[in-house]
Amino acid sequence: NGAELSPSEVEEDEAVRHAVREMAHLAGAYLSEARNMQGSVPKAGRACLLPAVGALSYLQRLDGVGYNLYHEDLIANEGLNSRLGRLGNIFSLTRAWLTGVF
């Protein structure tokens, strides 16, 4: 928003980012484990793993903005970055659907 943050607000912002980073790393670890185990899921049941594609994409985007939940690139519905992000999700979902691998 362009406003200067007070020292206490900066500290709070860093604490939130740290917490988000920790949760994102834990989620990424679980998704990585699921990816490694997906071969044991019958092909008919692999469609239930498709939401992991969007989750992985979001975690990558979150990492790219320094774990700032309020970054414009995460919350914007318009603009080139938003459109490219949606297009990338479509490609990733299509690949996962066709190959059975996320």
PDB file of N, CA and C in Angstrom:
ATOM      1  N   ASN A   1       0.809  -1.197   0.000  1.00  0.00           N
ATOM      2  CA  ASN A   1       0.000   0.000   0.000  1.00  0.00           C
ATOM      3  C   ASN A   1       0.845   1.252   0.000  1.00  0.00           C
ATOM      4  N   GLY A   2       2.164   1.124   0.120  1.00  0.00           N
ATOM      5  CA  GLY A   2       3.054   2.264   0.036  1.00  0.00           C
ATOM      6  C   GLY A   2       3.228   2.998   1.343  1.00  0.00           C
ATOM      7  N   ALA A   3       2.500   2.645   2.383  1.00  0.00           N
ATOM      8  CA  ALA A   3       2.609   3.323   3.668  1.00  0.00           C
ATOM      9  C   ALA A   3       3.824   2.798   4.425  1.00  0.00           C
ATOM     10  N   GLU A   4       4.442   3.703   5.169  1.00  0.00           N
ATOM     11  CA  GLU A   4       5.558   3.308   6.015  1.00  0.00           C
ATOM     12  C   GLU A   4       5.042   2.522   7.206  1.00  0.00           C
ATOM     13  N   LEU A   5       5.746   1.481   7.562  1.00  0.00           N
ATOM     14  CA  LEU A   5       5.368   0.681   8.712  1.00  0.00           C
ATOM     15  C   LEU A   5       6.175   1.104   9.926  1.00  0.00           C
ATOM     16  N   SER A   6       5.531   1.073  11.075  1.00  0.00           N
ATOM     17  CA  SER A   6       6.233   1.363  12.319  1.00  0.00           C
ATOM     18  C   SER A   6       7.128   0.176  12.650  1.00  0.00           C
ATOM     19  N   PRO A   7       8.091   0.349  13.520  1.00  0.00           N
ATOM     20  CA  PRO A   7       8.964  -0.777  13.891  1.00  0.00           C
ATOM     21  C   PRO A   7       8.185  -1.987  14.410  1.00  0.00           C
ATOM     22  N   SER A   8       7.146  -1.761  15.174  1.00  0.00           N
ATOM     23  CA  SER A   8       6.365  -2.894  15.690  1.00  0.00           C
ATOM     24  C   SER A   8       5.593  -3.577  14.563  1.00  0.00           C
ATOM     25  N   GLU A   9       5.117  -2.800  13.586  1.00  0.00           N
ATOM     26  CA  GLU A   9       4.421  -3.387  12.444  1.00  0.00           C
ATOM     27  C   GLU A   9       5.374  -4.201  11.574  1.00  0.00           C
ATOM     28  N   VAL A  10       6.600  -3.720  11.424  1.00  0.00           N
ATOM     29  CA  VAL A  10       7.612  -4.454  10.661  1.00  0.00           C
ATOM     30  C   VAL A  10       7.888  -5.789  11.349  1.00  0.00           C
ATOM     31  N   GLU A  11       8.010  -5.755  12.672  1.00  0.00           N
ATOM     32  CA  GLU A  11       8.257  -6.981  13.439  1.00  0.00           C
ATOM     33  C   GLU A  11       7.088  -7.964  13.293  1.00  0.00           C
ATOM     34  N   GLU A  12       5.874  -7.435  13.359  1.00  0.00           N
ATOM     35  CA  GLU A  12       4.691  -8.289  13.195  1.00  0.00           C
ATOM     36  C   GLU A  12       4.628  -8.885  11.792  1.00  0.00           C
ATOM     37  N   ASP A  13       4.944  -8.064  10.789  1.00  0.00           N
ATOM     38  CA  ASP A  13       4.944  -8.534   9.407  1.00  0.00           C
ATOM     39  C   ASP A  13       5.959  -9.650   9.225  1.00  0.00           C
ATOM     40  N   GLU A  14       7.137  -9.497   9.796  1.00  0.00           N
ATOM     41  CA  GLU A  14       8.165 -10.527   9.692  1.00  0.00           C
ATOM     42  C   GLU A  14       7.728 -11.808  10.398  1.00  0.00           C
ATOM     43  N   ALA A  15       7.043 -11.666  11.530  1.00  0.00           N
ATOM     44  CA  ALA A  15       6.565 -12.845  12.264  1.00  0.00           C
ATOM     45  C   ALA A  15       5.517 -13.598  11.451  1.00  0.00           C
ATOM     46  N   VAL A  16       4.613 -12.858  10.805  1.00  0.00           N
ATOM     47  CA  VAL A  16       3.594 -13.505   9.978  1.00  0.00           C
ATOM     48  C   VAL A  16       4.252 -14.207   8.797  1.00  0.00           C
ATOM     49  N   ARG A  17       5.187 -13.546   8.140  1.00  0.00           N
ATOM     50  CA  ARG A  17       5.875 -14.167   7.004  1.00  0.00           C
ATOM     51  C   ARG A  17       6.621 -15.423   7.425  1.00  0.00           C
ATOM     52  N   HIS A  18       7.233 -15.373   8.608  1.00  0.00           N
ATOM     53  CA  HIS A  18       7.944 -16.545   9.119  1.00  0.00           C
ATOM     54  C   HIS A  18       6.966 -17.705   9.339  1.00  0.00           C
ATOM     55  N   ALA A  19       5.822 -17.416   9.940  1.00  0.00           N
ATOM     56  CA  ALA A  19       4.814 -18.456  10.179  1.00  0.00           C
ATOM     57  C   ALA A  19       4.296 -19.021   8.858  1.00  0.00           C
ATOM     58  N   VAL A  20       4.038 -18.147   7.892  1.00  0.00           N
ATOM     59  CA  VAL A  20       3.553 -18.591   6.582  1.00  0.00           C
ATOM     60  C   VAL A  20       4.607 -19.452   5.901  1.00  0.00           C
ATOM     61  N   ARG A  21       5.872 -19.040   5.988  1.00  0.00           N
ATOM     62  CA  ARG A  21       6.963 -19.817   5.388  1.00  0.00           C
ATOM     63  C   ARG A  21       7.033 -21.212   6.020  1.00  0.00           C
ATOM     64  N   GLU A  22       6.922 -21.289   7.340  1.00  0.00           N
ATOM     65  CA  GLU A  22       6.964 -22.587   8.017  1.00  0.00           C
ATOM     66  C   GLU A  22       5.817 -23.483   7.570  1.00  0.00           C
ATOM     67  N   MET A  23       4.599 -22.929   7.492  1.00  0.00           N
ATOM     68  CA  MET A  23       3.442 -23.714   7.051  1.00  0.00           C
ATOM     69  C   MET A  23       3.590 -24.144   5.597  1.00  0.00           C
ATOM     70  N   ALA A  24       4.105 -23.254   4.762  1.00  0.00           N
ATOM     71  CA  ALA A  24       4.293 -23.569   3.345  1.00  0.00           C
ATOM     72  C   ALA A  24       5.328 -24.681   3.172  1.00  0.00           C
ATOM     73  N   HIS A  25       6.387 -24.638   3.958  1.00  0.00           N
ATOM     74  CA  HIS A  25       7.413 -25.685   3.862  1.00  0.00           C
ATOM     75  C   HIS A  25       6.849 -27.027   4.320  1.00  0.00           C
ATOM     76  N   LEU A  26       6.039 -27.014   5.367  1.00  0.00           N
ATOM     77  CA  LEU A  26       5.419 -28.255   5.840  1.00  0.00           C
ATOM     78  C   LEU A  26       4.453 -28.806   4.795  1.00  0.00           C
ATOM     79  N   ALA A  27       3.644 -27.923   4.224  1.00  0.00           N
ATOM     80  CA  ALA A  27       2.710 -28.348   3.172  1.00  0.00           C
ATOM     81  C   ALA A  27       3.484 -28.901   1.976  1.00  0.00           C
ATOM     82  N   GLY A  28       4.567 -28.233   1.609  1.00  0.00           N
ATOM     83  CA  GLY A  28       5.387 -28.702   0.499  1.00  0.00           C
ATOM     84  C   GLY A  28       5.981 -30.073   0.768  1.00  0.00           C
ATOM     85  N   ALA A  29       6.381 -30.313   2.015  1.00  0.00           N
ATOM     86  CA  ALA A  29       6.940 -31.622   2.373  1.00  0.00           C
ATOM     87  C   ALA A  29       5.875 -32.719   2.231  1.00  0.00           C
ATOM     88  N   TYR A  30       4.655 -32.424   2.686  1.00  0.00           N
ATOM     89  CA  TYR A  30       3.574 -33.410   2.558  1.00  0.00           C
ATOM     90  C   TYR A  30       3.226 -33.652   1.088  1.00  0.00           C
ATOM     91  N   LEU A  31       3.202 -32.588   0.298  1.00  0.00           N
ATOM     92  CA  LEU A  31       2.902 -32.759  -1.125  1.00  0.00           C
ATOM     93  C   LEU A  31       4.011 -33.528  -1.834  1.00  0.00           C
ATOM     94  N   SER A  32       5.240 -33.300  -1.441  1.00  0.00           N
ATOM     95  CA  SER A  32       6.361 -34.037  -2.016  1.00  0.00           C
ATOM     96  C   SER A  32       6.251 -35.524  -1.678  1.00  0.00           C
ATOM     97  N   GLU A  33       5.884 -35.818  -0.442  1.00  0.00           N
ATOM     98  CA  GLU A  33       5.692 -37.215  -0.037  1.00  0.00           C
ATOM     99  C   GLU A  33       4.550 -37.852  -0.835  1.00  0.00           C
ATOM    100  N   ALA A  34       3.464 -37.099  -1.013  1.00  0.00           N
ATOM    101  CA  ALA A  34       2.335 -37.609  -1.804  1.00  0.00           C
ATOM    102  C   ALA A  34       2.753 -37.855  -3.245  1.00  0.00           C
ATOM    103  N   ARG A  35       3.560 -36.956  -3.777  1.00  0.00           N
ATOM    104  CA  ARG A  35       4.034 -37.125  -5.159  1.00  0.00           C
ATOM    105  C   ARG A  35       4.858 -38.400  -5.287  1.00  0.00           C
ATOM    106  N   ASN A  36       5.697 -38.673  -4.295  1.00  0.00           N
ATOM    107  CA  ASN A  36       6.523 -39.879  -4.323  1.00  0.00           C
ATOM    108  C   ASN A  36       5.691 -41.150  -4.186  1.00  0.00           C
ATOM    109  N   MET A  37       4.544 -41.054  -3.532  1.00  0.00           N
ATOM    110  CA  MET A  37       3.711 -42.232  -3.292  1.00  0.00           C
ATOM    111  C   MET A  37       2.591 -42.395  -4.324  1.00  0.00           C
ATOM    112  N   GLN A  38       2.465 -41.464  -5.258  1.00  0.00           N
ATOM    113  CA  GLN A  38       1.330 -41.511  -6.179  1.00  0.00           C
ATOM    114  C   GLN A  38       1.318 -42.746  -7.066  1.00  0.00           C
ATOM    115  N   GLY A  39       2.462 -43.374  -7.260  1.00  0.00           N
ATOM    116  CA  GLY A  39       2.519 -44.579  -8.072  1.00  0.00           C
ATOM    117  C   GLY A  39       1.733 -45.732  -7.466  1.00  0.00           C
ATOM    118  N   SER A  40       1.531 -45.692  -6.168  1.00  0.00           N
ATOM    119  CA  SER A  40       0.789 -46.767  -5.510  1.00  0.00           C
ATOM    120  C   SER A  40      -0.723 -46.517  -5.525  1.00  0.00           C
ATOM    121  N   VAL A  41      -1.143 -45.360  -6.050  1.00  0.00           N
ATOM    122  CA  VAL A  41      -2.574 -45.060  -6.160  1.00  0.00           C
ATOM    123  C   VAL A  41      -3.072 -45.611  -7.495  1.00  0.00           C
ATOM    124  N   PRO A  42      -4.153 -46.386  -7.479  1.00  0.00           N
ATOM    125  CA  PRO A  42      -4.681 -46.908  -8.747  1.00  0.00           C
ATOM    126  C   PRO A  42      -5.027 -45.759  -9.701  1.00  0.00           C
ATOM    127  N   LYS A  43      -4.835 -45.984 -10.989  1.00  0.00           N
ATOM    128  CA  LYS A  43      -5.083 -44.931 -11.977  1.00  0.00           C
ATOM    129  C   LYS A  43      -6.483 -44.349 -11.857  1.00  0.00           C
ATOM    130  N   ALA A  44      -7.454 -45.178 -11.546  1.00  0.00           N
ATOM    131  CA  ALA A  44      -8.830 -44.690 -11.419  1.00  0.00           C
ATOM    132  C   ALA A  44      -8.988 -43.704 -10.268  1.00  0.00           C
ATOM    133  N   GLY A  45      -8.095 -43.768  -9.292  1.00  0.00           N
ATOM    134  CA  GLY A  45      -8.198 -42.881  -8.139  1.00  0.00           C
ATOM    135  C   GLY A  45      -7.291 -41.676  -8.185  1.00  0.00           C
ATOM    136  N   ARG A  46      -6.470 -41.566  -9.215  1.00  0.00           N
ATOM    137  CA  ARG A  46      -5.497 -40.470  -9.265  1.00  0.00           C
ATOM    138  C   ARG A  46      -6.119 -39.106  -9.484  1.00  0.00           C
ATOM    139  N   ALA A  47      -7.341 -39.071  -9.966  1.00  0.00           N
ATOM    140  CA  ALA A  47      -7.992 -37.763 -10.153  1.00  0.00           C
ATOM    141  C   ALA A  47      -8.138 -37.037  -8.822  1.00  0.00           C
ATOM    142  N   CYS A  48      -8.190 -37.781  -7.728  1.00  0.00           N
ATOM    143  CA  CYS A  48      -8.327 -37.138  -6.419  1.00  0.00           C
ATOM    144  C   CYS A  48      -7.052 -36.390  -6.039  1.00  0.00           C
ATOM    145  N   LEU A  49      -5.963 -36.638  -6.751  1.00  0.00           N
ATOM    146  CA  LEU A  49      -4.708 -35.947  -6.470  1.00  0.00           C
ATOM    147  C   LEU A  49      -4.567 -34.630  -7.233  1.00  0.00           C
ATOM    148  N   LEU A  50      -5.481 -34.358  -8.152  1.00  0.00           N
ATOM    149  CA  LEU A  50      -5.369 -33.142  -8.970  1.00  0.00           C
ATOM    150  C   LEU A  50      -5.339 -31.845  -8.168  1.00  0.00           C
ATOM    151  N   PRO A  51      -6.059 -31.723  -7.050  1.00  0.00           N
ATOM    152  CA  PRO A  51      -5.948 -30.472  -6.282  1.00  0.00           C
ATOM    153  C   PRO A  51      -4.528 -30.169  -5.811  1.00  0.00           C
ATOM    154  N   ALA A  52      -3.691 -31.182  -5.725  1.00  0.00           N
ATOM    155  CA  ALA A  52      -2.300 -30.959  -5.328  1.00  0.00           C
ATOM    156  C   ALA A  52      -1.572 -30.098  -6.353  1.00  0.00           C
ATOM    157  N   VAL A  53      -1.980 -30.159  -7.608  1.00  0.00           N
ATOM    158  CA  VAL A  53      -1.338 -29.350  -8.657  1.00  0.00           C
ATOM    159  C   VAL A  53      -1.517 -27.863  -8.352  1.00  0.00           C
ATOM    160  N   GLY A  54      -2.734 -27.468  -8.028  1.00  0.00           N
ATOM    161  CA  GLY A  54      -2.991 -26.066  -7.675  1.00  0.00           C
ATOM    162  C   GLY A  54      -2.280 -25.665  -6.400  1.00  0.00           C
ATOM    163  N   ALA A  55      -2.232 -26.569  -5.438  1.00  0.00           N
ATOM    164  CA  ALA A  55      -1.552 -26.272  -4.171  1.00  0.00           C
ATOM    165  C   ALA A  55      -0.060 -26.050  -4.394  1.00  0.00           C
ATOM    166  N   LEU A  56       0.557 -26.901  -5.204  1.00  0.00           N
ATOM    167  CA  LEU A  56       1.983 -26.733  -5.505  1.00  0.00           C
ATOM    168  C   LEU A  56       2.246 -25.409  -6.224  1.00  0.00           C
ATOM    169  N   SER A  57       1.363 -25.068  -7.139  1.00  0.00           N
ATOM    170  CA  SER A  57       1.500 -23.811  -7.865  1.00  0.00           C
ATOM    171  C   SER A  57       1.415 -22.623  -6.906  1.00  0.00           C
ATOM    172  N   TYR A  58       0.449 -22.672  -6.002  1.00  0.00           N
ATOM    173  CA  TYR A  58       0.293 -21.576  -5.034  1.00  0.00           C
ATOM    174  C   TYR A  58       1.516 -21.481  -4.123  1.00  0.00           C
ATOM    175  N   LEU A  59       2.041 -22.613  -3.685  1.00  0.00           N
ATOM    176  CA  LEU A  59       3.226 -22.585  -2.822  1.00  0.00           C
ATOM    177  C   LEU A  59       4.420 -21.982  -3.548  1.00  0.00           C
ATOM    178  N   GLN A  60       4.565 -22.270  -4.833  1.00  0.00           N
ATOM    179  CA  GLN A  60       5.654 -21.673  -5.611  1.00  0.00           C
ATOM    180  C   GLN A  60       5.467 -20.169  -5.731  1.00  0.00           C
ATOM    181  N   ARG A  61       4.226 -19.738  -5.983  1.00  0.00           N
ATOM    182  CA  ARG A  61       3.957 -18.305  -6.088  1.00  0.00           C
ATOM    183  C   ARG A  61       4.180 -17.618  -4.746  1.00  0.00           C
ATOM    184  N   LEU A  62       3.787 -18.268  -3.672  1.00  0.00           N
ATOM    185  CA  LEU A  62       3.974 -17.718  -2.330  1.00  0.00           C
ATOM    186  C   LEU A  62       5.460 -17.539  -2.030  1.00  0.00           C
ATOM    187  N   ASP A  63       6.265 -18.517  -2.407  1.00  0.00           N
ATOM    188  CA  ASP A  63       7.711 -18.416  -2.239  1.00  0.00           C
ATOM    189  C   ASP A  63       8.256 -17.246  -3.061  1.00  0.00           C
ATOM    190  N   GLY A  64       7.735 -17.085  -4.259  1.00  0.00           N
ATOM    191  CA  GLY A  64       8.202 -16.026  -5.151  1.00  0.00           C
ATOM    192  C   GLY A  64       7.932 -14.615  -4.658  1.00  0.00           C
ATOM    193  N   VAL A  65       6.967 -14.459  -3.761  1.00  0.00           N
ATOM    194  CA  VAL A  65       6.655 -13.125  -3.227  1.00  0.00           C
ATOM    195  C   VAL A  65       7.094 -13.001  -1.772  1.00  0.00           C
ATOM    196  N   GLY A  66       8.015 -13.860  -1.360  1.00  0.00           N
ATOM    197  CA  GLY A  66       8.572 -13.750  -0.020  1.00  0.00           C
ATOM    198  C   GLY A  66       7.584 -14.082   1.084  1.00  0.00           C
ATOM    199  N   TYR A  67       6.632 -14.959   0.784  1.00  0.00           N
ATOM    200  CA  TYR A  67       5.624 -15.412   1.750  1.00  0.00           C
ATOM    201  C   TYR A  67       4.747 -14.269   2.263  1.00  0.00           C
ATOM    202  N   ASN A  68       4.553 -13.269   1.421  1.00  0.00           N
ATOM    203  CA  ASN A  68       3.678 -12.141   1.741  1.00  0.00           C
ATOM    204  C   ASN A  68       2.275 -12.471   1.245  1.00  0.00           C
ATOM    205  N   LEU A  69       1.397 -12.834   2.173  1.00  0.00           N
ATOM    206  CA  LEU A  69       0.035 -13.233   1.803  1.00  0.00           C
ATOM    207  C   LEU A  69      -0.742 -12.131   1.098  1.00  0.00           C
ATOM    208  N   TYR A  70      -0.333 -10.892   1.294  1.00  0.00           N
ATOM    209  CA  TYR A  70      -1.075  -9.758   0.739  1.00  0.00           C
ATOM    210  C   TYR A  70      -0.419  -9.176  -0.504  1.00  0.00           C
ATOM    211  N   HIS A  71       0.550  -9.885  -1.050  1.00  0.00           N
ATOM    212  CA  HIS A  71       1.227  -9.398  -2.253  1.00  0.00           C
ATOM    213  C   HIS A  71       0.238  -9.359  -3.411  1.00  0.00           C
ATOM    214  N   GLU A  72       0.352  -8.330  -4.208  1.00  0.00           N
ATOM    215  CA  GLU A  72      -0.563  -8.116  -5.336  1.00  0.00           C
ATOM    216  C   GLU A  72      -0.596  -9.300  -6.295  1.00  0.00           C
ATOM    217  N   ASP A  73       0.545  -9.939  -6.513  1.00  0.00           N
ATOM    218  CA  ASP A  73       0.591 -11.065  -7.451  1.00  0.00           C
ATOM    219  C   ASP A  73      -0.231 -12.262  -6.964  1.00  0.00           C
ATOM    220  N   LEU A  74      -0.481 -12.340  -5.659  1.00  0.00           N
ATOM    221  CA  LEU A  74      -1.284 -13.436  -5.120  1.00  0.00           C
ATOM    222  C   LEU A  74      -2.770 -13.130  -5.123  1.00  0.00           C
ATOM    223  N   ILE A  75      -3.116 -11.867  -4.964  1.00  0.00           N
ATOM    224  CA  ILE A  75      -4.531 -11.534  -4.799  1.00  0.00           C
ATOM    225  C   ILE A  75      -5.149 -10.846  -6.007  1.00  0.00           C
ATOM    226  N   ALA A  76      -4.336 -10.485  -6.984  1.00  0.00           N
ATOM    227  CA  ALA A  76      -4.860  -9.781  -8.156  1.00  0.00           C
ATOM    228  C   ALA A  76      -5.691 -10.710  -9.032  1.00  0.00           C
ATOM    229  N   ASN A  77      -6.798 -10.194  -9.523  1.00  0.00           N
ATOM    230  CA  ASN A  77      -7.635 -10.948 -10.455  1.00  0.00           C
ATOM    231  C   ASN A  77      -7.457 -10.472 -11.887  1.00  0.00           C
ATOM    232  N   GLU A  78      -6.805  -9.369 -12.057  1.00  0.00           N
ATOM    233  CA  GLU A  78      -6.595  -8.795 -13.383  1.00  0.00           C
ATOM    234  C   GLU A  78      -5.099  -8.641 -13.631  1.00  0.00           C
ATOM    235  N   GLY A  79      -4.744  -8.387 -14.836  1.00  0.00           N
ATOM    236  CA  GLY A  79      -3.359  -8.137 -15.191  1.00  0.00           C
ATOM    237  C   GLY A  79      -2.673  -9.359 -15.764  1.00  0.00           C
ATOM    238  N   LEU A  80      -1.527  -9.120 -16.332  1.00  0.00           N
ATOM    239  CA  LEU A  80      -0.782 -10.163 -17.032  1.00  0.00           C
ATOM    240  C   LEU A  80      -0.330 -11.277 -16.091  1.00  0.00           C
ATOM    241  N   ASN A  81       0.214 -10.932 -14.921  1.00  0.00           N
ATOM    242  CA  ASN A  81       0.690 -11.968 -14.003  1.00  0.00           C
ATOM    243  C   ASN A  81      -0.434 -12.900 -13.576  1.00  0.00           C
ATOM    244  N   SER A  82      -1.590 -12.339 -13.316  1.00  0.00           N
ATOM    245  CA  SER A  82      -2.737 -13.151 -12.908  1.00  0.00           C
ATOM    246  C   SER A  82      -3.163 -14.086 -14.037  1.00  0.00           C
ATOM    247  N   ARG A  83      -3.229 -13.556 -15.232  1.00  0.00           N
ATOM    248  CA  ARG A  83      -3.639 -14.368 -16.376  1.00  0.00           C
ATOM    249  C   ARG A  83      -2.620 -15.465 -16.687  1.00  0.00           C
ATOM    250  N   LEU A  84      -1.343 -15.131 -16.608  1.00  0.00           N
ATOM    251  CA  LEU A  84      -0.308 -16.137 -16.844  1.00  0.00           C
ATOM    252  C   LEU A  84      -0.341 -17.220 -15.765  1.00  0.00           C
ATOM    253  N   GLY A  85      -0.626 -16.816 -14.532  1.00  0.00           N
ATOM    254  CA  GLY A  85      -0.744 -17.789 -13.454  1.00  0.00           C
ATOM    255  C   GLY A  85      -1.876 -18.764 -13.685  1.00  0.00           C
ATOM    256  N   ARG A  86      -3.023 -18.247 -14.119  1.00  0.00           N
ATOM    257  CA  ARG A  86      -4.164 -19.124 -14.409  1.00  0.00           C
ATOM    258  C   ARG A  86      -3.859 -20.043 -15.591  1.00  0.00           C
ATOM    259  N   LEU A  87      -3.217 -19.518 -16.607  1.00  0.00           N
ATOM    260  CA  LEU A  87      -2.851 -20.319 -17.770  1.00  0.00           C
ATOM    261  C   LEU A  87      -1.872 -21.421 -17.366  1.00  0.00           C
ATOM    262  N   GLY A  88      -0.904 -21.088 -16.527  1.00  0.00           N
ATOM    263  CA  GLY A  88       0.042 -22.085 -16.036  1.00  0.00           C
ATOM    264  C   GLY A  88      -0.658 -23.184 -15.249  1.00  0.00           C
ATOM    265  N   ASN A  89      -1.664 -22.803 -14.447  1.00  0.00           N
ATOM    266  CA  ASN A  89      -2.430 -23.805 -13.695  1.00  0.00           C
ATOM    267  C   ASN A  89      -3.178 -24.736 -14.633  1.00  0.00           C
ATOM    268  N   ILE A  90      -3.744 -24.175 -15.683  1.00  0.00           N
ATOM    269  CA  ILE A  90      -4.475 -25.002 -16.658  1.00  0.00           C
ATOM    270  C   ILE A  90      -3.523 -25.996 -17.321  1.00  0.00           C
ATOM    271  N   PHE A  91      -2.347 -25.532 -17.730  1.00  0.00           N
ATOM    272  CA  PHE A  91      -1.373 -26.427 -18.350  1.00  0.00           C
ATOM    273  C   PHE A  91      -0.931 -27.524 -17.376  1.00  0.00           C
ATOM    274  N   SER A  92      -0.687 -27.135 -16.124  1.00  0.00           N
ATOM    275  CA  SER A  92      -0.250 -28.116 -15.128  1.00  0.00           C
ATOM    276  C   SER A  92      -1.330 -29.151 -14.854  1.00  0.00           C
ATOM    277  N   LEU A  93      -2.578 -28.703 -14.746  1.00  0.00           N
ATOM    278  CA  LEU A  93      -3.678 -29.638 -14.520  1.00  0.00           C
ATOM    279  C   LEU A  93      -3.861 -30.575 -15.710  1.00  0.00           C
ATOM    280  N   THR A  94      -3.750 -30.020 -16.912  1.00  0.00           N
ATOM    281  CA  THR A  94      -3.892 -30.839 -18.122  1.00  0.00           C
ATOM    282  C   THR A  94      -2.797 -31.897 -18.176  1.00  0.00           C
ATOM    283  N   ARG A  95      -1.572 -31.493 -17.895  1.00  0.00           N
ATOM    284  CA  ARG A  95      -0.449 -32.441 -17.895  1.00  0.00           C
ATOM    285  C   ARG A  95      -0.684 -33.529 -16.869  1.00  0.00           C
ATOM    286  N   ALA A  96      -1.110 -33.139 -15.669  1.00  0.00           N
ATOM    287  CA  ALA A  96      -1.351 -34.123 -14.606  1.00  0.00           C
ATOM    288  C   ALA A  96      -2.473 -35.071 -14.994  1.00  0.00           C
ATOM    289  N   TRP A  97      -3.505 -34.524 -15.618  1.00  0.00           N
ATOM    290  CA  TRP A  97      -4.644 -35.363 -16.026  1.00  0.00           C
ATOM    291  C   TRP A  97      -4.232 -36.372 -17.095  1.00  0.00           C
ATOM    292  N   LEU A  98      -3.472 -35.901 -18.070  1.00  0.00           N
ATOM    293  CA  LEU A  98      -3.076 -36.764 -19.180  1.00  0.00           C
ATOM    294  C   LEU A  98      -2.040 -37.806 -18.793  1.00  0.00           C
ATOM    295  N   THR A  99      -1.107 -37.417 -17.933  1.00  0.00           N
ATOM    296  CA  THR A  99      -0.019 -38.333 -17.575  1.00  0.00           C
ATOM    297  C   THR A  99      -0.298 -39.124 -16.311  1.00  0.00           C
ATOM    298  N   GLY A 100      -1.236 -38.639 -15.484  1.00  0.00           N
ATOM    299  CA  GLY A 100      -1.494 -39.296 -14.208  1.00  0.00           C
ATOM    300  C   GLY A 100      -0.433 -38.996 -13.169  1.00  0.00           C
ATOM    301  N   VAL A 101       0.408 -37.996 -13.461  1.00  0.00           N
ATOM    302  CA  VAL A 101       1.493 -37.619 -12.550  1.00  0.00           C
ATOM    303  C   VAL A 101       1.368 -36.139 -12.245  1.00  0.00           C
ATOM    304  N   PHE A 102       1.389 -35.784 -10.970  1.00  0.00           N
ATOM    305  CA  PHE A 102       1.329 -34.349 -10.617  1.00  0.00           C
ATOM    306  C   PHE A 102       2.661 -33.836 -10.196  1.00  0.00           C
TER     307      PHE A 102
END
